[in-house]
Amino acid sequence: MGIGIFLLILFAFIFIGFAFFISKRFPSNSMDDFLVAGRSMPTALISASVVVSWIWCSTIMGAAEAGTLYGVSGGLNYAWGAAVPFFLLIPMVTRIRKLMPNCTTFTEFLKARYGAGVSYVYLLFGIALCFYVMMSQGVGVGTVFKNMFGVPYLIGALIPLVIVIIYITKAGLRGSIYNDCIQFFIVSIILIICIPIVIKTLGLENIYNGLKEVATDPSNEYYEPQALSLTSSSGFHYGIAAVVVAFGQVLLDQGYYSKAIASTDNKSMLRAYIVGTLIAWVPIPIICGSVFGAGYIALKSQLGLEAVSAGSDVAPLVMKYVFGGGVGSIFFVLMVFMAAMTTGGNCIAGAQALLSVDVYKGIINKNATEDQQLRFGKIATVIIALAMALIATFLENVSLLTLDTFSGILFAAPVSAFFVGLFWNKVNGKIAADSIVIGWVGAMIAWFTASNFDDAMFHGNLCSLLLPLVVIIIGSLFSKTKFNYSTMKYE
C-alpha cells in the first residue's frame, strides 16, 4: 500500500504543479482564452488531446472486460462502436461554427434553435454527462490502485479526482490540452513497452487455447461459442450498443466541442479528430480487449490460477500477474491514472464552460462580466465535481462495462433532436422535447423488462437512440414549422 500512496502524492505534486506552471506561462485574459484556448490551437495538439481524452479507464479496463465476454471480437466492437460518433461530431461542429461563429457551447446553439426551455433540458443532460464520466473514471482508477497496490478503494477513487478538479479549475482548457499532449506520449510508450511483455509472459499458445476452451466448453463461466470469431453475433450486438453509448458520451460532452472550437479552423479540426480517433485511438481498445481480456481467460483456464470472476478487474489482475508489484505495475497504474486525468479533465473543462456561459450568464445574471462568469463556473464546478467524486467512492466493484452501457440509455435520447435540428428546419421545440421523453421512457422499459443483460443492453440502447428519431421524422412531416437558420448568425 505504501507504494500506491507514494504514487498518489507524487502524481498530485506533478500535475498540480504543472497546472500552476501553465496558468502562469499562458495566463487567460478572457473567457475565450480560459474556456476554448483562444480558438487558436494547432492540429497536432488537438489530435493528441482527443486521443487521450477518449482513452477512458473503460477503454483499457472495459475493453478488457469485453474481451472476456465476447472473445476476440470484444475489443474490436468496442473500438468501432466508440469511434463512429466522432464522424457525426465533425459535421455538427462545422455546422454550428458556420451558423454561430462566436458560439462557445452547444447549448447556446440549441437555445437559439429550439428555445430556452429545450436548451435547459440539454444543459441538464450536458452537465450530468460531464460529471457521470468523471465519476466513472474515479471507479476505474480506484479499482486499479486497490488491485495493484492494496490502496483502499475510497482513497484511490477520491484523490485522483480531486487532483483533476484542482488542475482544470486552475489551468483551463489550454492547460488541459498541453497536459494531454504530454500524457499522449507517456501512454503510448507504456503500451508499446508493456503489451509485448504481457503477450510473451502469458504465451500466444496459452491465450489461443484459453479462447478455444471458452468457445467449446459449456461449463466454462465465460462460455462463448463465437469467442474465436471476429464476426461474433453477440459481439456485434455489443458493438451496436457501444455506438449508442458513445453517441451520448461524445455528442453531449461539451469538452469535445470546446476542443473542436479551440482548433484554428474547420480543416484543422477535421484533421485533428480523424487522426486522433481513427488512426491513434482505435487500436488501443482492440489491443486491450485482445491482450488483457483473452489473457485473463488464459490465466484461468491454461495457467491454472485460481483467479476470481473479475469484471473490470481483468486488466489490473493480468498486469499484476505479469509484473508482480514491480516497475511494470507502476507503469500500468500511471497509464490508468492518466486516462482518468485526461478524460475527467475534458469533462470538467466542458462543465466549466456550460456553468459559466449557460447557467450563470444565460440564467442567473444576464449582465454578468467575464470575471463573474469564470468565478461562478469554477466554484460551481468544484462543488458538483466533489459531490460526484464522493459518489464514486460508493461504487466499489461496479462493472465499468455495465456503467458504460447504462449511460447509453440515459444520454442517447437527446442526440437525434440535436443532430436533425442542425440540418432540417421542420423540427420544432415541442417535437424535440417529446422525442427525448418518449425515447428515454421506452429505453428504460426495454432495459428493466429484458430477460438478460445482453438483451437489456441491446434493446435498451437502440430504443434510446431510435425511438426519438422516429418521433422526430413523423412529427416533423406534419409540422408547419420552417426555422430560418440565417437568424442565428448574429446570436
Short mmCIF file of C-alpha atoms in Angstrom, two decimals:
data_model
loop_
_atom_site.label_atom_id
_atom_site.label_comp_id
_atom_site.label_asym_id
_atom_site.label_seq_id
_atom_site.Cartn_x
_atom_site.Cartn_y
_atom_site.Cartn_z
CA MET A 1 0.00 0.00 0.00
CA GLY A 2 2.91 2.34 0.71
CA ILE A 3 3.95 2.42 -2.95
CA GLY A 4 0.41 3.30 -4.03
CA ILE A 5 0.10 6.15 -1.51
CA PHE A 6 3.52 7.46 -2.56
CA LEU A 7 2.43 7.43 -6.22
CA LEU A 8 -0.75 9.35 -5.41
CA ILE A 9 1.26 12.02 -3.58
CA LEU A 10 3.82 12.16 -6.42
CA PHE A 11 1.13 12.45 -9.09
CA ALA A 12 -0.62 15.19 -7.13
CA PHE A 13 2.61 17.17 -6.82
CA ILE A 14 3.46 16.81 -10.53
CA PHE A 15 0.05 17.54 -12.04
CA ILE A 16 -0.99 20.35 -9.74
CA GLY A 17 2.46 21.89 -10.12
CA PHE A 18 2.12 21.68 -13.90
CA ALA A 19 -1.28 23.39 -13.69
CA PHE A 20 0.22 26.34 -11.84
CA PHE A 21 3.08 26.50 -14.35
CA ILE A 22 0.70 26.53 -17.34
CA SER A 23 -1.60 29.14 -15.80
CA LYS A 24 1.41 31.37 -15.15
CA ARG A 25 3.10 30.72 -18.50
CA PHE A 26 -0.11 31.16 -20.50
CA PRO A 27 -2.39 33.43 -18.45
CA SER A 28 -6.03 33.54 -19.51
CA ASN A 29 -7.00 37.07 -20.37
CA SER A 30 -10.59 36.37 -21.39
CA MET A 31 -13.40 33.81 -21.37
CA ASP A 32 -12.27 32.58 -24.78
CA ASP A 33 -8.74 32.03 -23.51
CA PHE A 34 -9.86 30.01 -20.50
CA LEU A 35 -12.78 28.04 -21.97
CA VAL A 36 -11.72 27.44 -25.61
CA ALA A 37 -7.97 28.24 -25.56
CA GLY A 38 -8.40 31.38 -27.65
CA ARG A 39 -9.69 29.31 -30.62
CA SER A 40 -6.11 29.02 -31.85
CA MET A 41 -4.74 25.54 -31.03
CA PRO A 42 -2.81 23.71 -33.80
CA THR A 43 -3.86 20.38 -35.28
CA ALA A 44 -1.16 18.28 -33.60
CA LEU A 45 -2.08 19.39 -30.08
CA ILE A 46 -5.80 18.87 -30.65
CA SER A 47 -5.15 15.39 -32.13
CA ALA A 48 -3.09 14.31 -29.12
CA SER A 49 -5.67 15.76 -26.76
CA VAL A 50 -8.56 13.96 -28.49
CA VAL A 51 -6.73 10.62 -28.27
CA VAL A 52 -6.03 10.70 -24.56
CA SER A 53 -9.32 12.33 -23.56
CA TRP A 54 -11.12 9.44 -25.33
CA ILE A 55 -8.87 6.90 -23.59
CA TRP A 56 -11.19 6.38 -20.65
CA CYS A 57 -10.46 3.95 -17.88
CA SER A 58 -13.06 1.81 -19.65
CA THR A 59 -11.06 1.97 -22.91
CA ILE A 60 -8.46 -0.08 -21.09
CA MET A 61 -10.49 -1.93 -18.47
CA GLY A 62 -13.93 -2.03 -20.11
CA ALA A 63 -12.44 -3.27 -23.40
CA ALA A 64 -10.59 -5.96 -21.44
CA GLU A 65 -13.87 -6.97 -19.81
CA ALA A 66 -15.48 -7.11 -23.27
CA GLY A 67 -12.64 -9.39 -24.35
CA THR A 68 -13.53 -11.91 -21.63
CA LEU A 69 -17.22 -11.79 -22.54
CA TYR A 70 -17.07 -11.81 -26.35
CA GLY A 71 -13.59 -13.14 -27.16
CA VAL A 72 -11.53 -11.67 -30.00
CA SER A 73 -14.44 -9.54 -31.22
CA GLY A 74 -14.87 -7.74 -27.87
CA GLY A 75 -12.13 -5.15 -28.25
CA LEU A 76 -12.85 -4.72 -31.98
CA ASN A 77 -16.54 -3.99 -31.39
CA TYR A 78 -15.69 -1.65 -28.52
CA ALA A 79 -13.34 0.22 -30.87
CA TRP A 80 -15.52 0.76 -33.92
CA GLY A 81 -18.61 1.37 -31.82
CA ALA A 82 -16.98 4.10 -29.77
CA ALA A 83 -15.33 5.74 -32.82
CA VAL A 84 -18.44 6.16 -35.02
CA PRO A 85 -19.98 9.15 -33.17
CA PHE A 86 -16.93 11.32 -33.85
CA PHE A 87 -17.85 11.25 -37.51
CA LEU A 88 -21.15 12.90 -36.62
CA LEU A 89 -19.45 15.32 -34.23
CA ILE A 90 -17.30 16.76 -37.03
CA PRO A 91 -20.19 17.90 -39.31
CA MET A 92 -22.14 19.05 -36.25
CA VAL A 93 -19.37 21.33 -35.01
CA THR A 94 -18.69 22.53 -38.56
CA ARG A 95 -22.36 23.44 -38.93
CA ILE A 96 -22.52 25.19 -35.56
CA ARG A 97 -19.38 27.21 -36.34
CA LYS A 98 -20.89 28.26 -39.66
CA LEU A 99 -24.26 29.29 -38.17
CA MET A 100 -22.90 30.85 -34.95
CA PRO A 101 -19.19 31.70 -35.35
CA ASN A 102 -18.86 33.07 -31.81
CA CYS A 103 -20.69 30.19 -30.13
CA THR A 104 -18.86 28.69 -27.13
CA THR A 105 -21.20 25.87 -26.01
CA PHE A 106 -23.50 23.53 -27.92
CA THR A 107 -26.39 24.58 -25.66
CA GLU A 108 -26.09 28.16 -26.95
CA PHE A 109 -26.95 26.79 -30.38
CA LEU A 110 -29.86 24.76 -29.00
CA LYS A 111 -31.24 27.80 -27.23
CA ALA A 112 -31.28 29.72 -30.50
CA ARG A 113 -32.67 26.73 -32.40
CA TYR A 114 -35.36 25.34 -30.05
CA GLY A 115 -35.86 28.00 -27.38
CA ALA A 116 -34.81 28.35 -23.76
CA GLY A 117 -36.97 25.51 -22.36
CA VAL A 118 -35.48 22.78 -24.54
CA SER A 119 -31.96 24.19 -24.16
CA TYR A 120 -32.28 23.85 -20.37
CA VAL A 121 -33.07 20.16 -20.80
CA TYR A 122 -29.91 19.73 -22.87
CA LEU A 123 -27.98 21.77 -20.34
CA LEU A 124 -29.00 19.35 -17.59
CA PHE A 125 -28.03 16.39 -19.76
CA GLY A 126 -24.70 18.02 -20.64
CA ILE A 127 -23.77 18.77 -17.04
CA ALA A 128 -24.96 15.35 -15.85
CA LEU A 129 -22.90 13.62 -18.55
CA CYS A 130 -19.75 15.56 -17.65
CA PHE A 131 -19.92 14.51 -14.03
CA TYR A 132 -21.07 10.95 -14.76
CA VAL A 133 -17.97 10.47 -16.91
CA MET A 134 -15.74 11.91 -14.21
CA MET A 135 -17.37 9.63 -11.65
CA SER A 136 -16.77 6.55 -13.80
CA GLN A 137 -13.08 7.48 -14.10
CA GLY A 138 -12.93 7.51 -10.30
CA VAL A 139 -14.31 3.97 -10.24
CA GLY A 140 -11.68 2.82 -12.73
CA VAL A 141 -8.63 4.39 -11.10
CA GLY A 142 -9.81 3.41 -7.60
CA THR A 143 -10.14 -0.20 -8.76
CA VAL A 144 -6.61 -0.19 -10.18
CA PHE A 145 -4.95 1.26 -7.07
CA LYS A 146 -6.81 -1.27 -4.91
CA ASN A 147 -5.85 -4.29 -7.02
CA MET A 148 -2.28 -3.32 -7.83
CA PHE A 149 -1.08 -1.86 -4.52
CA GLY A 150 -3.76 -2.54 -1.92
CA VAL A 151 -4.67 1.14 -1.57
CA PRO A 152 -8.18 1.43 -0.05
CA TYR A 153 -10.68 1.96 -2.86
CA LEU A 154 -12.03 5.15 -1.28
CA ILE A 155 -8.60 6.82 -1.35
CA GLY A 156 -7.73 5.54 -4.83
CA ALA A 157 -11.01 6.82 -6.29
CA LEU A 158 -11.21 10.15 -4.47
CA ILE A 159 -7.68 11.60 -4.58
CA PRO A 160 -7.16 11.43 -8.39
CA LEU A 161 -10.49 13.19 -8.97
CA VAL A 162 -9.58 15.93 -6.51
CA ILE A 163 -6.29 16.38 -8.38
CA VAL A 164 -8.02 16.77 -11.73
CA ILE A 165 -10.57 19.22 -10.27
CA ILE A 166 -7.77 21.44 -8.99
CA TYR A 167 -5.87 21.09 -12.25
CA ILE A 168 -8.66 22.12 -14.60
CA THR A 169 -10.09 24.94 -12.48
CA LYS A 170 -6.58 26.40 -12.35
CA ALA A 171 -5.26 25.81 -15.88
CA GLY A 172 -8.41 25.85 -18.04
CA LEU A 173 -8.77 24.19 -21.43
CA ARG A 174 -5.38 25.34 -22.72
CA GLY A 175 -3.63 23.72 -19.76
CA SER A 176 -5.71 20.59 -20.29
CA ILE A 177 -4.64 20.35 -23.94
CA TYR A 178 -0.93 20.85 -23.18
CA ASN A 179 -1.15 18.26 -20.42
CA ASP A 180 -2.97 15.87 -22.76
CA CYS A 181 -0.16 16.16 -25.29
CA ILE A 182 2.45 15.12 -22.72
CA GLN A 183 0.28 12.27 -21.48
CA PHE A 184 -0.31 11.05 -25.03
CA PHE A 185 3.38 10.27 -25.42
CA ILE A 186 3.64 8.68 -21.97
CA VAL A 187 0.59 6.42 -22.50
CA SER A 188 1.86 5.42 -25.97
CA ILE A 189 5.29 4.47 -24.60
CA ILE A 190 3.77 2.43 -21.75
CA LEU A 191 1.55 0.46 -24.15
CA ILE A 192 4.42 -0.15 -26.58
CA ILE A 193 6.62 -1.48 -23.76
CA CYS A 194 4.10 -3.45 -21.69
CA ILE A 195 1.91 -5.22 -24.26
CA PRO A 196 4.71 -7.34 -25.83
CA ILE A 197 5.88 -8.35 -22.34
CA VAL A 198 2.34 -9.45 -21.39
CA ILE A 199 1.99 -11.50 -24.58
CA LYS A 200 5.41 -13.13 -24.13
CA THR A 201 4.77 -13.96 -20.44
CA LEU A 202 1.31 -15.46 -20.98
CA GLY A 203 2.22 -17.12 -24.27
CA LEU A 204 0.26 -16.86 -27.51
CA GLU A 205 -0.47 -20.58 -27.39
CA ASN A 206 -1.98 -20.31 -23.91
CA ILE A 207 -4.07 -17.31 -24.97
CA TYR A 208 -5.36 -19.17 -28.04
CA ASN A 209 -6.10 -22.34 -26.07
CA GLY A 210 -7.96 -20.33 -23.46
CA LEU A 211 -10.20 -18.81 -26.11
CA LYS A 212 -10.68 -22.23 -27.70
CA GLU A 213 -11.78 -23.64 -24.34
CA VAL A 214 -14.41 -20.94 -23.72
CA ALA A 215 -15.67 -21.49 -27.28
CA THR A 216 -16.12 -25.27 -26.81
CA ASP A 217 -16.75 -25.91 -23.10
CA PRO A 218 -20.32 -25.05 -21.99
CA SER A 219 -19.29 -25.44 -18.34
CA ASN A 220 -16.80 -22.58 -18.59
CA GLU A 221 -18.13 -19.45 -16.86
CA TYR A 222 -17.03 -17.39 -19.89
CA TYR A 223 -18.56 -19.81 -22.40
CA GLU A 224 -18.99 -18.05 -25.74
CA PRO A 225 -19.27 -20.29 -28.85
CA GLN A 226 -18.02 -17.48 -31.11
CA ALA A 227 -15.09 -16.43 -28.91
CA LEU A 228 -12.62 -17.03 -31.77
CA SER A 229 -14.72 -15.25 -34.40
CA LEU A 230 -14.28 -11.59 -35.33
CA THR A 231 -17.85 -11.68 -36.70
CA SER A 232 -19.45 -12.92 -33.47
CA SER A 233 -23.16 -12.02 -33.42
CA SER A 234 -23.15 -11.35 -29.67
CA GLY A 235 -20.02 -9.23 -30.07
CA PHE A 236 -21.70 -7.30 -32.90
CA HIS A 237 -24.74 -6.67 -30.69
CA TYR A 238 -22.37 -5.24 -28.14
CA GLY A 239 -20.77 -3.10 -30.86
CA ILE A 240 -24.17 -1.63 -31.78
CA ALA A 241 -24.80 -0.84 -28.12
CA ALA A 242 -21.32 0.71 -27.93
CA VAL A 243 -22.25 3.05 -30.80
CA VAL A 244 -25.34 4.25 -28.95
CA VAL A 245 -23.44 4.63 -25.69
CA ALA A 246 -20.74 6.67 -27.40
CA PHE A 247 -23.30 8.87 -29.20
CA GLY A 248 -24.46 10.29 -25.89
CA GLN A 249 -20.98 10.42 -24.39
CA VAL A 250 -19.48 12.29 -27.36
CA LEU A 251 -22.28 14.45 -28.74
CA LEU A 252 -23.44 15.77 -25.34
CA ASP A 253 -19.94 16.27 -23.92
CA GLN A 254 -19.09 19.96 -24.06
CA GLY A 255 -15.41 19.08 -23.63
CA TYR A 256 -15.21 17.73 -27.19
CA TYR A 257 -16.98 20.82 -28.57
CA SER A 258 -14.60 23.05 -26.65
CA LYS A 259 -11.61 21.28 -28.17
CA ALA A 260 -13.14 21.41 -31.65
CA ILE A 261 -13.85 25.12 -31.25
CA ALA A 262 -10.31 25.60 -29.94
CA SER A 263 -9.00 24.50 -33.38
CA THR A 264 -7.86 27.30 -35.64
CA ASP A 265 -10.39 26.39 -38.36
CA ASN A 266 -12.65 23.60 -39.59
CA LYS A 267 -9.96 21.92 -41.72
CA SER A 268 -7.64 21.78 -38.73
CA MET A 269 -10.44 20.36 -36.60
CA LEU A 270 -11.26 17.70 -39.21
CA ARG A 271 -7.64 16.54 -39.45
CA ALA A 272 -7.24 16.53 -35.66
CA TYR A 273 -10.33 14.41 -34.99
CA ILE A 274 -9.68 11.91 -37.79
CA VAL A 275 -6.06 11.39 -36.74
CA GLY A 276 -6.96 11.40 -33.05
CA THR A 277 -9.76 8.84 -33.28
CA LEU A 278 -9.45 6.62 -36.34
CA ILE A 279 -5.67 6.35 -36.54
CA ALA A 280 -4.39 6.80 -32.98
CA TRP A 281 -7.25 5.74 -30.67
CA VAL A 282 -8.97 2.78 -32.39
CA PRO A 283 -6.02 0.33 -31.99
CA ILE A 284 -5.94 0.83 -28.21
CA PRO A 285 -9.23 -0.89 -27.18
CA ILE A 286 -8.60 -3.61 -29.79
CA ILE A 287 -5.23 -4.36 -28.16
CA CYS A 288 -6.59 -4.10 -24.60
CA GLY A 289 -9.57 -6.33 -25.37
CA SER A 290 -7.48 -8.96 -27.10
CA VAL A 291 -4.44 -8.99 -24.82
CA PHE A 292 -5.95 -8.36 -21.38
CA GLY A 293 -9.34 -9.99 -21.98
CA ALA A 294 -8.04 -13.12 -23.68
CA GLY A 295 -5.02 -13.10 -21.38
CA TYR A 296 -7.23 -13.29 -18.31
CA ILE A 297 -9.07 -16.26 -19.78
CA ALA A 298 -5.68 -17.93 -20.29
CA LEU A 299 -4.77 -17.26 -16.67
CA LYS A 300 -7.86 -19.11 -15.50
CA SER A 301 -8.02 -21.96 -17.99
CA GLN A 302 -4.46 -22.64 -19.11
CA LEU A 303 -2.13 -21.42 -16.38
CA GLY A 304 -4.10 -22.94 -13.52
CA LEU A 305 -4.53 -19.80 -11.42
CA GLU A 306 -7.45 -19.52 -9.04
CA ALA A 307 -8.46 -16.17 -10.46
CA VAL A 308 -11.87 -14.87 -9.43
CA SER A 309 -14.56 -13.62 -11.79
CA ALA A 310 -13.09 -10.22 -12.37
CA GLY A 311 -15.34 -7.86 -14.31
CA SER A 312 -13.47 -4.55 -14.52
CA ASP A 313 -10.55 -6.05 -12.57
CA VAL A 314 -9.45 -8.10 -15.63
CA ALA A 315 -6.69 -5.78 -16.89
CA PRO A 316 -5.12 -4.99 -13.49
CA LEU A 317 -5.14 -8.67 -12.49
CA VAL A 318 -3.32 -9.64 -15.69
CA MET A 319 -0.76 -6.88 -15.18
CA LYS A 320 -0.27 -7.87 -11.55
CA TYR A 321 0.37 -11.47 -12.59
CA VAL A 322 2.88 -10.43 -15.27
CA PHE A 323 4.75 -7.74 -13.36
CA GLY A 324 4.02 -8.51 -9.70
CA GLY A 325 4.46 -5.25 -7.81
CA GLY A 326 7.36 -4.11 -9.99
CA VAL A 327 8.01 -1.32 -12.44
CA GLY A 328 5.51 -2.67 -14.98
CA SER A 329 2.71 -2.40 -12.43
CA ILE A 330 3.68 1.19 -11.71
CA PHE A 331 3.59 1.93 -15.45
CA PHE A 332 0.11 0.43 -15.75
CA VAL A 333 -1.19 2.43 -12.78
CA LEU A 334 0.33 5.56 -14.30
CA MET A 335 -1.44 4.84 -17.61
CA VAL A 336 -4.84 4.36 -15.96
CA PHE A 337 -4.28 7.40 -13.75
CA MET A 338 -3.56 9.47 -16.85
CA ALA A 339 -6.66 8.09 -18.55
CA ALA A 340 -8.72 9.25 -15.59
CA MET A 341 -6.94 12.63 -15.54
CA THR A 342 -7.38 13.39 -19.22
CA THR A 343 -10.95 12.12 -19.57
CA GLY A 344 -12.03 13.68 -16.29
CA GLY A 345 -10.26 16.90 -17.22
CA ASN A 346 -12.01 17.02 -20.60
CA CYS A 347 -15.40 16.69 -18.91
CA ILE A 348 -14.65 19.22 -16.17
CA ALA A 349 -13.43 21.73 -18.76
CA GLY A 350 -16.71 21.23 -20.61
CA ALA A 351 -18.74 21.58 -17.42
CA GLN A 352 -16.97 24.86 -16.61
CA ALA A 353 -18.00 26.22 -19.99
CA LEU A 354 -21.64 25.19 -19.53
CA LEU A 355 -21.83 26.55 -15.99
CA SER A 356 -20.07 29.81 -16.83
CA VAL A 357 -21.85 30.61 -20.10
CA ASP A 358 -25.25 28.92 -20.00
CA VAL A 359 -26.07 28.76 -16.30
CA TYR A 360 -24.62 32.00 -14.94
CA LYS A 361 -24.74 34.30 -17.97
CA GLY A 362 -27.79 32.69 -19.54
CA ILE A 363 -29.98 32.20 -16.45
CA ILE A 364 -28.67 33.78 -13.25
CA ASN A 365 -27.10 37.08 -14.31
CA LYS A 366 -27.58 38.15 -17.92
CA ASN A 367 -25.40 41.22 -17.35
CA ALA A 368 -22.52 39.27 -15.83
CA THR A 369 -18.94 40.25 -16.57
CA GLU A 370 -16.44 37.67 -17.80
CA ASP A 371 -14.74 37.62 -14.40
CA GLN A 372 -18.05 36.91 -12.68
CA GLN A 373 -18.86 34.12 -15.13
CA LEU A 374 -15.50 32.43 -14.65
CA ARG A 375 -15.66 32.75 -10.87
CA PHE A 376 -19.10 31.16 -10.75
CA GLY A 377 -18.12 28.44 -13.22
CA LYS A 378 -15.07 27.44 -11.19
CA ILE A 379 -16.89 27.41 -7.84
CA ALA A 380 -19.92 25.50 -9.18
CA THR A 381 -17.67 23.02 -10.97
CA VAL A 382 -15.68 22.30 -7.82
CA ILE A 383 -18.83 21.77 -5.73
CA ILE A 384 -20.57 19.44 -8.18
CA ALA A 385 -17.37 17.59 -9.11
CA LEU A 386 -16.54 16.91 -5.46
CA ALA A 387 -20.05 15.54 -4.98
CA MET A 388 -19.54 13.16 -7.93
CA ALA A 389 -16.13 12.16 -6.57
CA LEU A 390 -17.76 11.23 -3.27
CA ILE A 391 -20.43 9.21 -5.09
CA ALA A 392 -17.67 7.32 -6.93
CA THR A 393 -16.32 6.14 -3.58
CA PHE A 394 -19.56 4.17 -3.04
CA LEU A 395 -19.33 2.30 -6.37
CA GLU A 396 -16.63 -0.21 -5.50
CA ASN A 397 -16.82 -3.43 -7.55
CA VAL A 398 -19.29 -1.92 -10.02
CA SER A 399 -18.59 -3.05 -13.60
CA LEU A 400 -17.33 -0.25 -15.85
CA LEU A 401 -18.87 -2.06 -18.82
CA THR A 402 -22.28 -2.05 -17.11
CA LEU A 403 -21.93 1.63 -16.16
CA ASP A 404 -20.97 2.48 -19.72
CA THR A 405 -23.85 0.50 -21.22
CA PHE A 406 -26.47 2.00 -18.94
CA SER A 407 -25.19 5.50 -19.70
CA GLY A 408 -26.27 4.95 -23.31
CA ILE A 409 -29.86 4.64 -22.17
CA LEU A 410 -29.58 7.83 -20.13
CA PHE A 411 -27.79 10.05 -22.64
CA ALA A 412 -28.60 8.82 -26.16
CA ALA A 413 -32.22 10.02 -26.19
CA PRO A 414 -31.42 13.74 -26.81
CA VAL A 415 -28.97 13.06 -29.66
CA SER A 416 -31.46 12.74 -32.54
CA ALA A 417 -33.22 16.07 -31.97
CA PHE A 418 -29.85 17.78 -31.69
CA PHE A 419 -28.41 16.34 -34.91
CA VAL A 420 -31.55 16.56 -37.06
CA GLY A 421 -32.28 20.08 -35.82
CA LEU A 422 -28.95 21.24 -37.19
CA PHE A 423 -29.96 20.44 -40.76
CA TRP A 424 -33.77 20.15 -41.00
CA ASN A 425 -35.84 23.27 -40.46
CA LYS A 426 -39.11 21.38 -39.93
CA VAL A 427 -38.20 20.22 -36.41
CA ASN A 428 -39.56 22.41 -33.59
CA GLY A 429 -39.01 22.59 -29.86
CA LYS A 430 -42.10 20.60 -28.89
CA ILE A 431 -41.20 17.71 -31.19
CA ALA A 432 -37.64 17.74 -29.83
CA ALA A 433 -38.84 17.61 -26.21
CA ASP A 434 -41.42 14.88 -26.92
CA SER A 435 -38.81 12.75 -28.69
CA ILE A 436 -36.48 12.86 -25.68
CA VAL A 437 -39.19 11.83 -23.22
CA ILE A 438 -40.55 9.02 -25.42
CA GLY A 439 -37.07 7.70 -26.18
CA TRP A 440 -35.97 7.73 -22.57
CA VAL A 441 -39.13 6.08 -21.23
CA GLY A 442 -39.07 3.42 -23.96
CA ALA A 443 -35.40 2.66 -23.26
CA MET A 444 -35.98 2.29 -19.53
CA ILE A 445 -38.88 -0.09 -20.13
CA ALA A 446 -36.76 -2.17 -22.52
CA TRP A 447 -33.87 -2.29 -20.03
CA PHE A 448 -35.90 -3.35 -16.99
CA THR A 449 -38.12 -5.88 -18.79
CA ALA A 450 -35.30 -7.70 -20.60
CA SER A 451 -34.61 -11.29 -19.54
CA ASN A 452 -30.81 -10.96 -19.59
CA PHE A 453 -28.02 -8.39 -19.68
CA ASP A 454 -27.27 -8.73 -23.41
CA ASP A 455 -30.91 -8.10 -24.37
CA ALA A 456 -31.19 -5.22 -21.91
CA MET A 457 -28.03 -3.66 -23.30
CA PHE A 458 -29.01 -4.09 -26.94
CA HIS A 459 -32.72 -3.22 -26.88
CA GLY A 460 -32.45 -0.50 -24.22
CA ASN A 461 -29.78 1.39 -26.13
CA LEU A 462 -31.48 1.01 -29.51
CA CYS A 463 -34.75 2.35 -28.07
CA SER A 464 -32.96 5.33 -26.56
CA LEU A 465 -31.45 6.30 -29.92
CA LEU A 466 -34.06 5.22 -32.49
CA LEU A 467 -37.42 5.99 -30.81
CA PRO A 468 -36.64 9.74 -30.69
CA LEU A 469 -35.60 9.63 -34.36
CA VAL A 470 -38.93 8.05 -35.34
CA VAL A 471 -40.85 10.66 -33.32
CA ILE A 472 -38.88 13.49 -34.95
CA ILE A 473 -39.37 12.24 -38.51
CA ILE A 474 -43.10 11.58 -38.14
CA GLY A 475 -43.76 14.72 -36.13
CA SER A 476 -41.79 16.99 -38.45
CA LEU A 477 -43.51 15.69 -41.58
CA PHE A 478 -46.76 17.11 -40.18
CA SER A 479 -45.16 20.25 -38.75
CA LYS A 480 -45.77 23.67 -40.25
CA THR A 481 -42.52 24.95 -38.76
CA LYS A 482 -39.86 26.32 -41.10
CA PHE A 483 -36.99 27.58 -38.99
CA ASN A 484 -34.84 30.33 -40.52
CA TYR A 485 -31.20 29.40 -39.80
CA SER A 486 -29.93 32.74 -41.03
CA THR A 487 -31.28 34.41 -37.90
CA MET A 488 -28.73 32.50 -35.82
CA LYS A 489 -25.64 34.07 -37.36
CA TYR A 490 -25.94 37.15 -35.25
CA GLU A 491 -26.57 35.47 -31.92
#
